GROMACS .gro file of C-alpha atoms in nm:
model
  416
    1MET     CA    1   1.503   0.946  -2.582
    2ALA     CA    2   1.666   0.559  -2.696
    3LEU     CA    3   1.956   0.632  -2.465
    4LYS     CA    4   1.696   0.766  -2.140
    5LEU     CA    5   1.466   0.458  -2.263
    6ASN     CA    6   1.722   0.235  -2.191
    7SER     CA    7   1.873   0.378  -1.890
    8LEU     CA    8   1.523   0.342  -1.770
    9ALA     CA    9   1.448   0.022  -1.839
   10TYR     CA   10   1.856  -0.111  -1.691
   11HIS     CA   11   1.777   0.067  -1.398
   12PHE     CA   12   1.440  -0.071  -1.385
   13GLY     CA   13   1.566  -0.444  -1.437
   14LYS     CA   14   1.862  -0.430  -1.256
   15ARG     CA   15   1.657  -0.294  -0.882
   16ALA     CA   16   1.252  -0.441  -0.937
   17PRO     CA   17   1.417  -0.795  -0.897
   18VAL     CA   18   1.489  -0.745  -0.566
   19LEU     CA   19   1.179  -0.555  -0.505
   20VAL     CA   20   0.989  -0.787  -0.674
   21GLY     CA   21   1.169  -1.067  -0.436
   22ARG     CA   22   1.085  -0.917  -0.123
   23LYS     CA   23   0.709  -0.901  -0.216
   24ILE     CA   24   0.747  -1.261  -0.330
   25VAL     CA   25   0.854  -1.297   0.007
   26GLU     CA   26   0.547  -1.161   0.167
   27LEU     CA   27   0.310  -1.307  -0.120
   28VAL     CA   28   0.440  -1.664   0.012
   29CYS     CA   29   0.390  -1.582   0.400
   30GLY     CA   30   0.072  -1.381   0.326
   31MET     CA   31  -0.102  -1.684   0.124
   32ALA     CA   32   0.032  -1.916   0.361
   33THR     CA   33  -0.113  -1.733   0.664
   34PHE     CA   34  -0.392  -1.638   0.407
   35ALA     CA   35  -0.461  -2.030   0.372
   36ILE     CA   36  -0.444  -2.099   0.700
   37LEU     CA   37  -0.705  -1.856   0.829
   38ALA     CA   38  -0.941  -1.908   0.590
   39ARG     CA   39  -0.977  -2.331   0.669
   40THR     CA   40  -0.949  -2.241   1.022
   41LEU     CA   41  -1.183  -1.917   1.140
   42THR     CA   42  -1.520  -1.890   1.094
   43PRO     CA   43  -1.595  -1.673   0.778
   44GLU     CA   44  -1.697  -1.421   1.079
   45ASN     CA   45  -1.405  -1.411   1.228
   46PHE     CA   46  -1.236  -1.384   0.937
   47ALA     CA   47  -1.492  -1.122   0.814
   48ILE     CA   48  -1.339  -0.955   1.098
   49TYR     CA   49  -0.949  -1.019   1.114
   50THR     CA   50  -0.948  -0.892   0.739
   51LEU     CA   51  -1.204  -0.601   0.869
   52ILE     CA   52  -0.939  -0.508   1.130
   53LEU     CA   53  -0.654  -0.505   0.915
   54GLY     CA   54  -0.838  -0.288   0.689
   55LEU     CA   55  -0.937  -0.045   0.951
   56ILE     CA   56  -0.567  -0.054   1.094
   57SER     CA   57  -0.500   0.100   0.743
   58PHE     CA   58  -0.669   0.427   0.791
   59VAL     CA   59  -0.612   0.494   1.129
   60ARG     CA   60  -0.250   0.454   1.005
   61LEU     CA   61  -0.310   0.836   0.903
   62THR     CA   62  -0.192   0.940   1.287
   63SER     CA   63   0.171   0.783   1.232
   64LEU     CA   64   0.196   1.056   0.927
   65PRO     CA   65   0.246   0.777   0.639
   66GLY     CA   66   0.306   1.117   0.415
   67ILE     CA   67   0.688   1.196   0.586
   68GLY     CA   68   0.788   0.818   0.461
   69ASN     CA   69   0.766   0.972   0.136
   70ALA     CA   70   0.932   1.271   0.215
   71LEU     CA   71   1.191   1.088   0.400
   72ALA     CA   72   1.231   0.879   0.084
   73GLN     CA   73   1.281   1.175  -0.171
   74SER     CA   74   1.507   1.299   0.084
   75PHE     CA   75   1.746   1.038   0.113
   76ALA     CA   76   1.755   0.982  -0.267
   77ARG     CA   77   1.894   1.405  -0.258
   78GLY     CA   78   2.106   1.346   0.012
   79HIS     CA   79   1.976   1.443   0.287
   80ARG     CA   80   1.987   1.184   0.596
   81GLY     CA   81   1.912   1.449   0.907
   82ASP     CA   82   1.615   1.429   0.912
   83PHE     CA   83   1.561   1.080   1.015
   84ARG     CA   84   1.583   1.081   1.418
   85ARG     CA   85   1.285   1.348   1.467
   86ALA     CA   86   1.078   1.215   1.183
   87ALA     CA   87   1.116   0.850   1.372
   88ILE     CA   88   0.969   1.035   1.748
   89LEU     CA   89   0.694   1.215   1.592
   90SER     CA   90   0.568   0.891   1.448
   91ALA     CA   91   0.595   0.659   1.762
   92LYS     CA   92   0.450   0.990   1.948
   93THR     CA   93   0.129   1.068   1.766
   94SER     CA   94   0.071   0.719   1.647
   95LEU     CA   95  -0.016   0.705   2.011
   96LEU     CA   96  -0.351   0.886   1.890
   97GLY     CA   97  -0.460   0.601   1.701
   98MET     CA   98  -0.436   0.299   1.947
   99VAL     CA   99  -0.670   0.592   2.142
  100ALA     CA  100  -0.901   0.576   1.853
  101LEU     CA  101  -0.855   0.204   1.787
  102ALA     CA  102  -0.958   0.111   2.193
  103ALA     CA  103  -1.256   0.397   2.155
  104ALA     CA  104  -1.385   0.182   1.899
  105ALA     CA  105  -1.327  -0.114   2.083
  106SER     CA  106  -1.555   0.042   2.347
  107TRP     CA  107  -1.850   0.130   2.160
  108HIS     CA  108  -1.842  -0.220   2.025
  109ILE     CA  109  -1.861  -0.302   2.418
  110TYR     CA  110  -2.159  -0.122   2.500
  111TYR     CA  111  -2.334  -0.294   2.206
  112GLY     CA  112  -2.232  -0.584   2.317
  113GLU     CA  113  -2.052  -0.712   2.016
  114ASN     CA  114  -1.762  -0.868   2.260
  115THR     CA  115  -1.558  -1.029   1.947
  116MET     CA  116  -1.524  -0.699   1.755
  117ALA     CA  117  -1.455  -0.520   2.084
  118ALA     CA  118  -1.151  -0.816   2.145
  119ALA     CA  119  -1.029  -0.743   1.804
  120LEU     CA  120  -1.014  -0.330   1.828
  121LEU     CA  121  -0.830  -0.386   2.140
  122ALA     CA  122  -0.582  -0.649   2.042
  123ALA     CA  123  -0.543  -0.392   1.699
  124SER     CA  124  -0.520  -0.080   1.967
  125ILE     CA  125  -0.238  -0.265   2.215
  126GLY     CA  126  -0.032  -0.384   1.892
  127PHE     CA  127  -0.037  -0.024   1.662
  128PRO     CA  128   0.201   0.170   1.818
  129LEU     CA  129   0.461  -0.094   1.731
  130TYR     CA  130   0.321  -0.222   1.399
  131SER     CA  131   0.269   0.127   1.240
  132GLY     CA  132   0.469   0.389   1.424
  133PHE     CA  133   0.822   0.274   1.313
  134LEU     CA  134   0.781   0.280   0.965
  135TYR     CA  135   0.974   0.511   0.758
  136TRP     CA  136   1.301   0.287   0.830
  137ARG     CA  137   1.162   0.134   0.468
  138ASN     CA  138   1.102   0.471   0.288
  139THR     CA  139   1.481   0.538   0.379
  140LEU     CA  140   1.609   0.218   0.235
  141VAL     CA  141   1.398   0.213  -0.025
  142GLY     CA  142   1.549   0.670  -0.078
  143GLU     CA  143   1.943   0.505  -0.057
  144GLU     CA  144   1.864   0.222  -0.334
  145GLN     CA  145   1.960  -0.001  -0.017
  146TYR     CA  146   1.691  -0.237  -0.202
  147TRP     CA  147   1.927  -0.600  -0.013
  148ARG     CA  148   1.849  -0.460   0.326
  149LEU     CA  149   1.486  -0.404   0.295
  150LEU     CA  150   1.467  -0.771   0.153
  151PHE     CA  151   1.677  -0.894   0.457
  152PHE     CA  152   1.441  -0.718   0.719
  153ASP     CA  153   1.144  -0.725   0.564
  154SER     CA  154   1.141  -1.130   0.440
  155ALA     CA  155   1.263  -1.163   0.842
  156SER     CA  156   0.920  -1.020   0.948
  157PHE     CA  157   0.708  -1.130   0.727
  158THR     CA  158   0.881  -1.517   0.821
  159LEU     CA  159   0.816  -1.404   1.253
  160ARG     CA  160   0.439  -1.294   1.176
  161ALA     CA  161   0.355  -1.608   0.928
  162ILE     CA  162   0.442  -1.823   1.200
  163ALA     CA  163   0.312  -1.637   1.501
  164VAL     CA  164   0.001  -1.623   1.342
  165SER     CA  165  -0.028  -1.945   1.230
  166ALA     CA  166   0.057  -2.091   1.513
  167CYS     CA  167  -0.231  -1.942   1.679
  168ALA     CA  168  -0.448  -2.016   1.444
  169PHE     CA  169  -0.358  -2.405   1.461
  170THR     CA  170  -0.417  -2.380   1.796
  171PHE     CA  171  -0.624  -2.093   1.929
  172PRO     CA  172  -0.862  -2.075   1.629
  173GLN     CA  173  -1.076  -1.907   1.831
  174TYR     CA  174  -0.940  -1.652   1.985
  175ILE     CA  175  -0.907  -1.414   1.743
  176PHE     CA  176  -0.804  -1.089   2.010
  177LEU     CA  177  -0.411  -1.362   2.001
  178ILE     CA  178  -0.462  -1.386   1.594
  179ILE     CA  179  -0.416  -0.986   1.603
  180LEU     CA  180  -0.224  -0.889   1.803
  181LEU     CA  181   0.048  -1.149   1.725
  182ALA     CA  182  -0.049  -0.965   1.373
  183LEU     CA  183   0.073  -0.714   1.476
  184LEU     CA  184   0.360  -0.752   1.724
  185ALA     CA  185   0.597  -0.977   1.526
  186PRO     CA  186   0.596  -0.738   1.284
  187GLY     CA  187   0.662  -0.418   1.562
  188LEU     CA  188   0.922  -0.635   1.697
  189ILE     CA  189   1.082  -0.616   1.374
  190ASN     CA  190   1.032  -0.234   1.302
  191ILE     CA  191   1.189  -0.194   1.595
  192PHE     CA  192   1.498  -0.340   1.572
  193ALA     CA  193   1.555  -0.189   1.199
  194THR     CA  194   1.461   0.174   1.300
  195VAL     CA  195   1.749   0.164   1.572
  196TRP     CA  196   1.968   0.040   1.342
  197GLN     CA  197   1.908   0.271   1.095
  198MET     CA  198   1.911   0.530   1.443
  199ARG     CA  199   2.302   0.428   1.459
  200ARG     CA  200   2.463   0.462   1.094
  201ILE     CA  201   2.317   0.810   1.046
  202PRO     CA  202   2.555   1.064   1.161
  203LYS     CA  203   2.345   1.348   1.404
  204SER     CA  204   2.568   1.538   1.147
  205ALA     CA  205   2.391   1.452   0.866
  206SER     CA  206   2.196   1.701   0.621
  207ARG     CA  207   1.815   1.841   0.666
  208GLU     CA  208   1.635   1.894   0.357
  209PRO     CA  209   1.457   2.234   0.381
  210ASN     CA  210   1.032   2.160   0.449
  211ALA     CA  211   1.061   1.788   0.398
  212LEU     CA  212   0.897   1.719   0.668
  213SER     CA  213   0.608   2.012   0.717
  214TYR     CA  214   0.547   1.858   0.370
  215GLY     CA  215   0.550   1.532   0.482
  216ILE     CA  216   0.293   1.637   0.714
  217LYS     CA  217   0.052   1.782   0.464
  218VAL     CA  218   0.089   1.497   0.269
  219SER     CA  219  -0.039   1.306   0.554
  220MET     CA  220  -0.315   1.431   0.665
  221TYR     CA  221  -0.436   1.444   0.303
  222GLU     CA  222  -0.407   1.109   0.255
  223ILE     CA  223  -0.687   1.121   0.473
  224PRO     CA  224  -0.941   1.083   0.233
  225SER     CA  225  -0.802   0.833   0.007
  226LEU     CA  226  -0.751   0.626   0.297
  227ALA     CA  227  -1.075   0.656   0.381
  228VAL     CA  228  -1.170   0.498   0.064
  229GLN     CA  229  -0.952   0.250  -0.019
  230GLN     CA  230  -1.139   0.011   0.300
  231LEU     CA  231  -1.486   0.206   0.246
  232ASP     CA  232  -1.597  -0.162   0.066
  233ARG     CA  233  -1.528  -0.366   0.324
  234ILE     CA  234  -1.676  -0.172   0.582
  235ALA     CA  235  -1.977  -0.089   0.329
  236LEU     CA  236  -1.931  -0.477   0.218
  237PHE     CA  237  -1.989  -0.586   0.655
  238TYR     CA  238  -2.224  -0.384   0.796
  239PHE     CA  239  -2.447  -0.288   0.444
  240ILE     CA  240  -2.491  -0.636   0.379
  241SER     CA  241  -2.315  -0.882   0.611
  242PRO     CA  242  -1.966  -1.071   0.739
  243GLU     CA  243  -2.024  -1.335   0.503
  244ALA     CA  244  -2.029  -1.184   0.221
  245LEU     CA  245  -1.716  -0.977   0.303
  246ALA     CA  246  -1.557  -1.336   0.354
  247VAL     CA  247  -1.614  -1.388   0.026
  248TYR     CA  248  -1.458  -1.107  -0.146
  249SER     CA  249  -1.161  -1.053   0.089
  250VAL     CA  250  -1.116  -1.404  -0.005
  251ALA     CA  251  -1.177  -1.308  -0.423
  252VAL     CA  252  -0.956  -1.003  -0.343
  253ARG     CA  253  -0.686  -1.120  -0.177
  254ILE     CA  254  -0.454  -1.217  -0.476
  255PRO     CA  255  -0.556  -0.962  -0.677
  256GLN     CA  256  -0.412  -0.692  -0.371
  257LEU     CA  257  -0.104  -0.903  -0.350
  258LEU     CA  258  -0.057  -0.874  -0.700
  259GLN     CA  259  -0.100  -0.512  -0.714
  260ALA     CA  260   0.146  -0.468  -0.358
  261MET     CA  261   0.419  -0.661  -0.572
  262ILE     CA  262   0.383  -0.385  -0.910
  263GLY     CA  263   0.380  -0.096  -0.708
  264GLU     CA  264   0.666  -0.216  -0.526
  265ALA     CA  265   0.865  -0.281  -0.818
  266LEU     CA  266   0.766   0.116  -0.979
  267ALA     CA  267   0.925   0.157  -0.621
  268VAL     CA  268   1.236   0.187  -0.769
  269LEU     CA  269   1.144   0.463  -1.017
  270GLY     CA  270   1.150   0.711  -0.678
  271PRO     CA  271   1.503   0.798  -0.706
  272ILE     CA  272   1.488   0.810  -1.052
  273PHE     CA  273   1.169   1.044  -1.058
  274ALA     CA  274   1.329   1.240  -0.761
  275ARG     CA  275   1.601   1.352  -1.032
  276ARG     CA  276   1.372   1.420  -1.334
  277GLU     CA  277   1.224   1.779  -1.380
  278ASN     CA  278   0.980   1.660  -1.660
  279TYR     CA  279   0.812   1.408  -1.769
  280ASP     CA  280   0.957   1.372  -2.084
  281LYS     CA  281   0.849   1.180  -2.415
  282SER     CA  282   1.105   0.843  -2.237
  283LEU     CA  283   0.873   0.848  -1.915
  284HIS     CA  284   0.575   0.870  -2.125
  285LEU     CA  285   0.690   0.514  -2.360
  286PHE     CA  286   0.798   0.402  -2.058
  287THR     CA  287   0.492   0.398  -1.865
  288PHE     CA  288   0.323   0.243  -2.196
  289LEU     CA  289   0.518  -0.021  -2.251
  290ILE     CA  290   0.480  -0.141  -1.897
  291SER     CA  291   0.119  -0.116  -1.838
  292ILE     CA  292   0.078  -0.312  -2.182
  293THR     CA  293   0.336  -0.579  -2.070
  294LEU     CA  294   0.106  -0.549  -1.672
  295LEU     CA  295  -0.199  -0.607  -1.858
  296ILE     CA  296  -0.096  -0.902  -2.069
  297GLY     CA  297   0.040  -1.134  -1.738
  298CYS     CA  298  -0.232  -1.041  -1.539
  299LEU     CA  299  -0.514  -1.167  -1.803
  300LEU     CA  300  -0.318  -1.525  -1.851
  301PHE     CA  301  -0.258  -1.552  -1.493
  302SER     CA  302  -0.622  -1.500  -1.448
  303LEU     CA  303  -0.727  -1.719  -1.681
  304ILE     CA  304  -0.472  -1.997  -1.635
  305ALA     CA  305  -0.351  -1.982  -1.288
  306LEU     CA  306  -0.636  -1.857  -1.063
  307PRO     CA  307  -0.889  -2.064  -1.112
  308TYR     CA  308  -0.696  -2.345  -0.939
  309ILE     CA  309  -0.485  -2.128  -0.709
  310LEU     CA  310  -0.742  -1.953  -0.498
  311PRO     CA  311  -0.965  -2.348  -0.439
  312LEU     CA  312  -0.657  -2.436  -0.298
  313LEU     CA  313  -0.579  -2.210  -0.069
  314THR     CA  314  -0.917  -2.171   0.050
  315GLY     CA  315  -1.094  -2.501   0.034
  316PRO     CA  316  -1.482  -2.574  -0.099
  317LYS     CA  317  -1.642  -2.328   0.187
  318TYR     CA  318  -1.526  -2.021  -0.106
  319ASP     CA  319  -1.586  -2.124  -0.412
  320ASP     CA  320  -1.800  -1.793  -0.519
  321SER     CA  321  -1.482  -1.622  -0.457
  322VAL     CA  322  -1.280  -1.794  -0.788
  323LEU     CA  323  -1.515  -1.556  -1.061
  324TYR     CA  324  -1.433  -1.206  -0.886
  325ALA     CA  325  -1.038  -1.317  -0.768
  326GLN     CA  326  -1.026  -1.329  -1.152
  327ILE     CA  327  -1.208  -1.049  -1.272
  328LEU     CA  328  -1.040  -0.825  -0.975
  329THR     CA  329  -0.703  -1.018  -1.083
  330THR     CA  330  -0.776  -0.875  -1.441
  331GLY     CA  331  -0.871  -0.529  -1.330
  332ILE     CA  332  -0.628  -0.446  -1.099
  333ALA     CA  333  -0.369  -0.365  -1.475
  334THR     CA  334  -0.636  -0.055  -1.485
  335GLY     CA  335  -0.443   0.115  -1.198
  336THR     CA  336  -0.042   0.049  -1.367
  337ILE     CA  337  -0.083   0.422  -1.525
  338GLY     CA  338  -0.205   0.583  -1.188
  339GLN     CA  339   0.090   0.466  -0.986
  340ILE     CA  340   0.370   0.518  -1.250
  341TYR     CA  341   0.186   0.902  -1.231
  342PHE     CA  342   0.113   0.900  -0.901
  343ARG     CA  343   0.499   0.810  -0.783
  344TYR     CA  344   0.578   1.087  -0.981
  345VAL     CA  345   0.375   1.363  -0.839
  346LYS     CA  346   0.425   1.224  -0.483
  347SER     CA  347   0.839   1.248  -0.604
  348ARG     CA  348   0.799   1.650  -0.698
  349LEU     CA  349   0.705   1.786  -0.301
  350ASN     CA  350   0.440   1.950  -0.458
  351SER     CA  351   0.207   1.934  -0.167
  352LYS     CA  352  -0.097   2.113  -0.387
  353ALA     CA  353  -0.075   1.840  -0.678
  354PHE     CA  354  -0.095   1.522  -0.421
  355LEU     CA  355  -0.410   1.680  -0.274
  356GLN     CA  356  -0.592   1.800  -0.595
  357ILE     CA  357  -0.534   1.432  -0.694
  358THR     CA  358  -0.633   1.241  -0.369
  359LEU     CA  359  -0.907   1.515  -0.314
  360SER     CA  360  -1.021   1.398  -0.666
  361GLN     CA  361  -1.016   1.055  -0.650
  362ALA     CA  362  -1.212   0.999  -0.277
  363ALA     CA  363  -1.470   1.229  -0.413
  364ILE     CA  364  -1.528   0.953  -0.710
  365ASP     CA  365  -1.480   0.656  -0.515
  366GLY     CA  366  -1.657   0.750  -0.217
  367PRO     CA  367  -1.993   0.805  -0.348
  368THR     CA  368  -1.897   0.464  -0.615
  369ILE     CA  369  -1.844   0.230  -0.346
  370LEU     CA  370  -2.141   0.282  -0.142
  371LEU     CA  371  -2.378   0.317  -0.323
  372LEU     CA  372  -2.241  -0.040  -0.583
  373THR     CA  373  -2.193  -0.198  -0.269
  374PHE     CA  374  -2.550  -0.126  -0.133
  375TYR     CA  375  -2.784  -0.243  -0.395
  376PHE     CA  376  -2.581  -0.477  -0.549
  377GLY     CA  377  -2.388  -0.645  -0.268
  378ILE     CA  378  -2.065  -0.781  -0.361
  379LYS     CA  379  -2.055  -0.782  -0.744
  380GLY     CA  380  -2.074  -0.387  -0.649
  381ALA     CA  381  -1.808  -0.406  -0.472
  382VAL     CA  382  -1.561  -0.590  -0.721
  383ALA     CA  383  -1.636  -0.300  -0.968
  384ALA     CA  384  -1.554  -0.026  -0.805
  385PHE     CA  385  -1.251  -0.153  -0.712
  386ILE     CA  386  -1.161  -0.165  -1.103
  387LEU     CA  387  -1.325   0.168  -1.181
  388LYS     CA  388  -1.104   0.331  -0.852
  389GLY     CA  389  -0.797   0.212  -1.081
  390VAL     CA  390  -0.956   0.337  -1.400
  391THR     CA  391  -1.011   0.667  -1.168
  392ILE     CA  392  -0.677   0.702  -1.050
  393SER     CA  393  -0.548   0.662  -1.421
  394ILE     CA  394  -0.735   0.955  -1.498
  395ILE     CA  395  -0.643   1.187  -1.280
  396THR     CA  396  -0.279   1.162  -1.270
  397SER     CA  397  -0.307   1.118  -1.676
  398PHE     CA  398  -0.407   1.520  -1.650
  399VAL     CA  399  -0.159   1.620  -1.332
  400ILE     CA  400   0.071   1.521  -1.508
  401TYR     CA  401   0.005   1.638  -1.857
  402ARG     CA  402  -0.062   1.976  -1.716
  403LYS     CA  403   0.197   2.017  -1.448
  404TYR     CA  404   0.496   1.834  -1.598
  405ARG     CA  405   0.489   1.766  -1.898
  406GLN     CA  406   0.800   1.839  -2.124
  407LYS     CA  407   0.760   2.147  -2.272
  408ALA     CA  408   0.920   2.246  -2.611
  409SER     CA  409   1.219   2.443  -2.653
  410PRO     CA  410   1.169   2.774  -2.823
  411VAL     CA  411   1.402   2.648  -3.127
  412CYS     CA  412   1.143   2.340  -3.149
  413LYS     CA  413   0.877   2.565  -3.220
  414GLU     CA  414   1.029   2.764  -3.461
  415LYS     CA  415   1.118   2.448  -3.628
  416GLN     CA  416   0.755   2.382  -3.626
   0.00000   0.00000   0.00000
């Protein structure tokens, strides 16, 4: 077991820094943009901006994100022939998301909510390029080409930050332009990276049986999970006020970036998991050690650094967000075990287990978020965010124990 643990640690230590570096670039660009938008936009427009990006994350299910996970697994096992077909399919289905956002814009126009309508219209225009050409990322992860991923994504993050920041400084009242540039800038990089990946994969490359059908199934299964992910923002915006959402969005920004950075580092485990039949003792020990380390790191960061970083970024307008941000930063560590376990489940091409996890989590988190936010406002949304991490850890632990734990051999049982 010690040999396996050392191998895991070596693999993680060698590759995770590259993905963490990618996330640091995203963090720097994202925080610069975040600081500029928080200072230049009104609280209402800032709330609309964050709400629209959240809605886009949900509508992204029309681009069939589950296929991306299937492609990463296929590429890790040497099968690269599905990429072209999958990319074309995603580009076509993303047009459904475009129509859905345009319909939502029309609904807001009908009720005279012109600012929200303009934001949704911008999202509709930019959505296909932003969300319909993302599989190149999954394939690079599957091939463990992390330096190339770092290069393309760094270009995307930088271009987006420059475009959005320049627009916010020049035209802070035009939320339409800001959201449009936030989608089109990375969309251009998506097109370039997709064409580049298509050209380097031979048409004779092998295809993995059932990979695309699995990806389509998983995409449908993700609907409850994606809906729940944005429910806190929707509930605050419509139940409480846009200003309450603005305060919460500021508080949750750094915790979510840290959470994404953790997920990015854990992504290097995907190719390893794709080649492991069971979740053995070395994987369990590795999971425990990583979780404890992250818990301590998040706690120290929330107490020492966060009270100074957040006011520096946003100014005095969002001082009320600091305490919430500290609680949320510490709370993200509660979902680390769930992130690792879920990463393993997604590597098995087991749509039944995936559905079991997503439905269970949505059934618990959905009512929890709505009730806590409705009755307790921002405090309830913060509590629901932390409980979401606890929920995914408990559910995935149960699935791993039932389906993927390493069973004792007959010889071991006789000795016992």
